[in-house]
Amino acid sequence: MIIPSRRTVLGASAAAAIAAALAGCNRSSAGSGSSEGATDSGVLQWWDHFEPLEGAIQGVFAAWAEDGGAQVERTVYNPNDMGEALQLALGSDQMPDVFSNLTGIPTPALVSRELISPVALNAEAQAAMEGLLVEGVSIFEGEVYSVPIFTHRQHSSLTWFVSEEVERAGGDPDAMTFSWEEFRRICREITAAGQMSGWVTNIAFDGRLEEHLIDLAQGAGQPLAFNTSGASSPEITDPRTGDYVFHGDGFVDALEFLQSLIADGVMLPASTSLDAKEARARWAAGEAAVFFDGPWNPGVLSGQFADFLPRISVANMPTPDGAGYSARGPATGQFWQSATSSHGEAVNELFSLLTTPDFALALAQNMDQPPADLSVVAEADVDPSYARAIDIYSQWCRLAPSPLARNSAVGSVIAEMEEIRPTLGEIVQGYLGGDIDDARVALTTYSDGLSAERDRAIETVTADGTEVSIDDWIFSDYQLGTDYDPEKY
Amino acid sequence: MTATLTQRNLRHGTAAGSSASKGPVHRRLSPWVYAFLVPTVLLFGLYTVWPSLSSVFYSMLDWRGLGTDRSFTGLTNYERALADPLFWRSVGVTLLIIAVTVPVRVALALVLAIMLNNPRLPLARLLRTAFFIPVVATTAIIGIVMGFVLDPSSGPVNALLELIGISPVDFLGSSDTALWSVMGVHIWKWMGITMIYWLAALQTVPVTLYEAAELDGAGAWGRFAHITMPLLVPFTVIIGLLTVVETMQIFDLVLTMTGGGPYFSTMVTEVYIYDQAFAAANPNLGYAATLGVLFGVVTVLLVGSLLLISRTLRARKEVLA
């Protein structure tokens, strides 16, 4: 028997380690290859962040499979993780066939960078999308890139409340709207009763705070132009001047309204370190009576806090006189086909299925964002509070003008802009938390910073011959409370 | 390398040996030495040197991190970073955390270690384990749990404060208290590992010295001041440096406890870099790399300064001795 020396054993171990490392590298390559192989083998990769839409989206996949379509592998990401996943996928040429755009890159820039490719809808889908697809938002140079599955008639600042508590405080639980004063009074009454706080919010989630402020500012009379139905502050301007106007009276008044709720002592103290999910959970646990949230609230409650759902009702966001409107820009598509996809035909069929009434009905029944066709909600099996939220949107939400729809080069300008810090949401957080004393000064600095950055971005973008100017942001004929229909561009 | 080894042999190993008198010895290194070095060099190169060099390259790009659309911009990102008040604020927060937590952690851990090193202490092993458990617990879990523990509405800490008549404190939601709360949790979380370093250091102190001092009538304080502390001085430098480096990696605790807020009050540099690279509405990996390189420079300067100070002090001490 040959007994190996210590040196031999160590040498062999080293050699084995190197071999293992090389094999590991090899496996990585094989992994990469196998990913491509999965695409080539007929499995369509679909990444999105719409967790509550499981039923509706799987229904589309099932319908497609029944027609002989190939297998779809859906990966649902947390919205916070989706951007990172796409960053890594783009960097390593492993993009899925279809993805929801949380890259931070506006759609026109995705098009110009050739990261996404157009789709061909079937005739039925084209008819269904008549008037809903907007050049610069879903269509680029005449080619359809996506289909909006949600309506623009929505916002994330509905007033969700415990009916019995509002009634006990002397409020009308059937009211569609509340004035700021009435809202404050109700919250004070509820808090004074000592059982719970009047209001819980999500101060740790500055993105949602930003949305609340934008919605409330419109309710306070500030008309705004939105590029799309999203509420990202670099894309939101005063339609009368094209300027950033976050220091305007509407925004300052809205911010002071939120601050007054804290000064009144009606806010659940823990709100300072809660995000939206946690704030909703505290609300559902009975720690507060009122919570601002989007239309998806009953959908989430039905899954996580089903016992609490029958106790709630909803009104529009509070406005100074209880009669304020809000608006958002044209609805954009949620899903985009990666330019690297080899499943063009399959994606065409899947996107066409997203336009069917069956899918809209399934979307409504998921009680997430309202479907593009709101009429299906009437026949959907949904909680009454969800149906009521849709009624509120139908009555109080309008279509805002969109600089992007007027000139898609606006998207390139937005993509070129660097982020201005503190952001609008961070300013709201800072003011509500007592770190900022003068809200108007902070907001003016923010507006000025965005304006200077946009000027720089316009210069950069126009340097290569692209035609875009500040005039693209001006819609002097727009009035808040009216729809800015496509024919007005 | 051969020359270095030879000089070392001359300096140390051969002072009393015969080889010194025979002049320099040129030993041929076995090829196996290089073979054994290959994995280390390979892995160190792949996972340390290459990422570092890549970061410097990325820091000179205008690159969102999305796709291959990037352009070389030279030092533009550095100009932006040097004028970025949030970056400097984050560096300030990081340095403040180091300045506060490192001395507290090192001193408290020493006290604990001395207590637990006492063979007459009952349940010493149990206590050592108890102090070490937070070290092995996942930081992210601790961050989340501490969110509940410190909750101003229903957390147990505020319930206790209320019992003794103190109104609720918004530990993590107020910029006045959030940073101090994070520092407190950080000290508690990592105290155990510093304590283990000290326990190891205490094992190097010869028991005979204590016995002799006891015979000479030295009390506990005398033994500590004249035996323990002088012999632990070299360890203090090492443990201090290790603690500084560990403290600079406070990222996960901050991210889970406060996310850098409220209003940047706990925004340490690592969280700000992460924010720019991944969490911003418009991520910028090139700029994040720049911040990373600058933070690396700050780290090297800090650790280098500490080493320099300790060497100077040691040299002065040797001169005085």
PDB file of C-alpha atoms in Angstrom, chain A residues 7-8 10-12 14 17-18 21-22 25 80-81 83-84 86-88 90-91 93 103-105 113 115 232 268-274 282 287 414-419 421-423 426-427 429-430 433 435-436, chain B residues 30 32 35-36 38-39 42-43 46 62-69 80 86 147-148 151-154 170 172-176 257-258 261-265 267 272 274-285:
ATOM      1  CA  ARG A   7       3.092  17.150   0.529  1.00  0.00           C
ATOM      2  CA  THR A   8       1.447  14.877  -2.032  1.00  0.00           C
ATOM      3  CA  LEU A  10      -1.721  18.871  -0.031  1.00  0.00           C
ATOM      4  CA  GLY A  11      -0.640  19.140  -3.634  1.00  0.00           C
ATOM      5  CA  ALA A  12      -3.478  16.959  -4.742  1.00  0.00           C
ATOM      6  CA  ALA A  14      -4.643  22.224  -4.279  1.00  0.00           C
ATOM      7  CA  ALA A  17      -9.415  23.010  -5.554  1.00  0.00           C
ATOM      8  CA  ILE A  18      -8.243  24.575  -8.795  1.00  0.00           C
ATOM      9  CA  ALA A  21     -12.905  26.353  -9.260  1.00  0.00           C
ATOM     10  CA  LEU A  22     -12.513  25.874 -12.981  1.00  0.00           C
ATOM     11  CA  CYS A  25     -16.616  28.636 -13.795  1.00  0.00           C
ATOM     12  CA  ASN A  80     -37.818  46.987  -4.810  1.00  0.00           C
ATOM     13  CA  ASP A  81     -35.946  43.988  -6.203  1.00  0.00           C
ATOM     14  CA  GLY A  83     -35.051  47.046 -10.773  1.00  0.00           C
ATOM     15  CA  GLU A  84     -31.945  45.257  -9.494  1.00  0.00           C
ATOM     16  CA  LEU A  86     -33.389  43.910 -14.533  1.00  0.00           C
ATOM     17  CA  GLN A  87     -30.070  45.712 -14.048  1.00  0.00           C
ATOM     18  CA  LEU A  88     -28.320  42.389 -13.686  1.00  0.00           C
ATOM     19  CA  LEU A  90     -29.480  43.639 -18.901  1.00  0.00           C
ATOM     20  CA  GLY A  91     -25.834  43.587 -17.958  1.00  0.00           C
ATOM     21  CA  ASP A  93     -27.719  39.494 -21.637  1.00  0.00           C
ATOM     22  CA  THR A 103     -35.714  49.969 -14.756  1.00  0.00           C
ATOM     23  CA  GLY A 104     -36.113  53.686 -14.126  1.00  0.00           C
ATOM     24  CA  ILE A 105     -35.707  54.234 -17.863  1.00  0.00           C
ATOM     25  CA  ARG A 113     -31.840  52.221 -26.842  1.00  0.00           C
ATOM     26  CA  LEU A 115     -34.039  47.397 -25.383  1.00  0.00           C
ATOM     27  CA  SER A 232     -42.952  60.585 -10.550  1.00  0.00           C
ATOM     28  CA  LEU A 268     -50.520  56.851  15.073  1.00  0.00           C
ATOM     29  CA  PRO A 269     -47.052  57.583  16.505  1.00  0.00           C
ATOM     30  CA  ALA A 270     -45.509  54.522  14.860  1.00  0.00           C
ATOM     31  CA  SER A 271     -46.330  56.011  11.443  1.00  0.00           C
ATOM     32  CA  THR A 272     -42.938  57.667  11.393  1.00  0.00           C
ATOM     33  CA  SER A 273     -41.232  54.356  10.779  1.00  0.00           C
ATOM     34  CA  LEU A 274     -43.894  52.502   8.782  1.00  0.00           C
ATOM     35  CA  ARG A 282     -51.542  48.470  11.788  1.00  0.00           C
ATOM     36  CA  GLU A 287     -54.684  50.791  15.810  1.00  0.00           C
ATOM     37  CA  ILE A 414     -36.523  62.739 -18.559  1.00  0.00           C
ATOM     38  CA  ALA A 415     -34.148  59.799 -19.026  1.00  0.00           C
ATOM     39  CA  GLU A 416     -31.199  62.185 -19.208  1.00  0.00           C
ATOM     40  CA  MET A 417     -32.110  63.987 -15.973  1.00  0.00           C
ATOM     41  CA  GLU A 418     -30.196  63.165 -12.805  1.00  0.00           C
ATOM     42  CA  GLU A 419     -32.170  62.725  -9.623  1.00  0.00           C
ATOM     43  CA  ARG A 421     -32.054  65.098  -3.723  1.00  0.00           C
ATOM     44  CA  PRO A 422     -33.804  65.482  -1.445  1.00  0.00           C
ATOM     45  CA  THR A 423     -36.640  64.235  -3.615  1.00  0.00           C
ATOM     46  CA  GLU A 426     -37.991  63.045   1.108  1.00  0.00           C
ATOM     47  CA  ILE A 427     -39.005  66.678   1.567  1.00  0.00           C
ATOM     48  CA  GLN A 429     -40.840  63.115   5.089  1.00  0.00           C
ATOM     49  CA  GLY A 430     -38.482  65.793   6.366  1.00  0.00           C
ATOM     50  CA  GLY A 433     -40.783  64.629  10.766  1.00  0.00           C
ATOM     51  CA  ASP A 435     -36.393  68.151   9.991  1.00  0.00           C
ATOM     52  CA  ILE A 436     -37.485  70.887   7.594  1.00  0.00           C
TER      53      ILE A 436
ATOM     54  CA  SER B  30      10.160  24.391  -3.959  1.00  0.00           C
ATOM     55  CA  TRP B  32       5.117  23.488  -4.597  1.00  0.00           C
ATOM     56  CA  ALA B  35       1.453  25.768  -6.524  1.00  0.00           C
ATOM     57  CA  PHE B  36       0.025  26.358  -3.070  1.00  0.00           C
ATOM     58  CA  VAL B  38      -1.971  29.772  -6.937  1.00  0.00           C
ATOM     59  CA  PRO B  39      -5.472  29.282  -5.425  1.00  0.00           C
ATOM     60  CA  LEU B  42      -6.320  33.403  -8.152  1.00  0.00           C
ATOM     61  CA  LEU B  43      -9.187  33.926  -5.726  1.00  0.00           C
ATOM     62  CA  LEU B  46     -10.748  37.433  -8.924  1.00  0.00           C
ATOM     63  CA  ASP B  62     -21.746  57.626 -17.219  1.00  0.00           C
ATOM     64  CA  TRP B  63     -23.523  54.315 -16.733  1.00  0.00           C
ATOM     65  CA  ARG B  64     -26.978  53.673 -15.333  1.00  0.00           C
ATOM     66  CA  GLY B  65     -26.145  50.045 -14.809  1.00  0.00           C
ATOM     67  CA  LEU B  66     -28.829  49.131 -17.289  1.00  0.00           C
ATOM     68  CA  GLY B  67     -27.491  47.502 -20.398  1.00  0.00           C
ATOM     69  CA  THR B  68     -24.291  48.388 -22.173  1.00  0.00           C
ATOM     70  CA  ASP B  69     -25.181  52.022 -22.833  1.00  0.00           C
ATOM     71  CA  ARG B  80     -20.048  65.634  -8.734  1.00  0.00           C
ATOM     72  CA  LEU B  86     -25.536  63.987   0.846  1.00  0.00           C
ATOM     73  CA  GLY B 147     -38.284  47.777  14.777  1.00  0.00           C
ATOM     74  CA  PHE B 148     -40.992  46.073  16.817  1.00  0.00           C
ATOM     75  CA  ASP B 151     -42.058  50.762  18.308  1.00  0.00           C
ATOM     76  CA  PRO B 152     -43.493  53.933  19.870  1.00  0.00           C
ATOM     77  CA  SER B 153     -47.086  52.653  19.843  1.00  0.00           C
ATOM     78  CA  SER B 154     -46.841  49.106  21.084  1.00  0.00           C
ATOM     79  CA  ASP B 170     -40.079  57.545  18.785  1.00  0.00           C
ATOM     80  CA  LEU B 172     -36.518  55.033  14.982  1.00  0.00           C
ATOM     81  CA  GLY B 173     -38.999  57.541  13.564  1.00  0.00           C
ATOM     82  CA  SER B 174     -37.384  60.709  14.858  1.00  0.00           C
ATOM     83  CA  SER B 175     -34.160  62.025  13.410  1.00  0.00           C
ATOM     84  CA  ASP B 176     -33.161  63.094  16.928  1.00  0.00           C
ATOM     85  CA  MET B 257     -33.932  49.374  10.898  1.00  0.00           C
ATOM     86  CA  THR B 258     -34.322  52.759   9.245  1.00  0.00           C
ATOM     87  CA  GLY B 261     -33.953  57.736   7.364  1.00  0.00           C
ATOM     88  CA  PRO B 262     -35.726  59.564   8.712  1.00  0.00           C
ATOM     89  CA  TYR B 263     -34.584  62.322   6.431  1.00  0.00           C
ATOM     90  CA  PHE B 264     -31.012  61.001   5.994  1.00  0.00           C
ATOM     91  CA  SER B 265     -30.336  60.989   9.755  1.00  0.00           C
ATOM     92  CA  MET B 267     -27.782  57.474   6.020  1.00  0.00           C
ATOM     93  CA  TYR B 272     -26.116  55.913   0.182  1.00  0.00           C
ATOM     94  CA  TYR B 274     -26.609  51.219  -2.459  1.00  0.00           C
ATOM     95  CA  ASP B 275     -29.281  53.861  -2.873  1.00  0.00           C
ATOM     96  CA  GLN B 276     -27.522  55.434  -5.851  1.00  0.00           C
ATOM     97  CA  ALA B 277     -26.758  52.086  -7.462  1.00  0.00           C
ATOM     98  CA  PHE B 278     -30.067  50.295  -7.081  1.00  0.00           C
ATOM     99  CA  ALA B 279     -32.782  52.057  -5.101  1.00  0.00           C
ATOM    100  CA  ALA B 280     -32.882  55.495  -6.752  1.00  0.00           C
ATOM    101  CA  ALA B 281     -35.659  56.268  -9.204  1.00  0.00           C
ATOM    102  CA  ASN B 282     -32.970  56.726 -11.814  1.00  0.00           C
ATOM    103  CA  PRO B 283     -30.101  54.461 -10.722  1.00  0.00           C
ATOM    104  CA  ASN B 284     -26.563  55.400 -11.636  1.00  0.00           C
ATOM    105  CA  LEU B 285     -24.042  52.611 -11.198  1.00  0.00           C
TER     106      LEU B 285
END
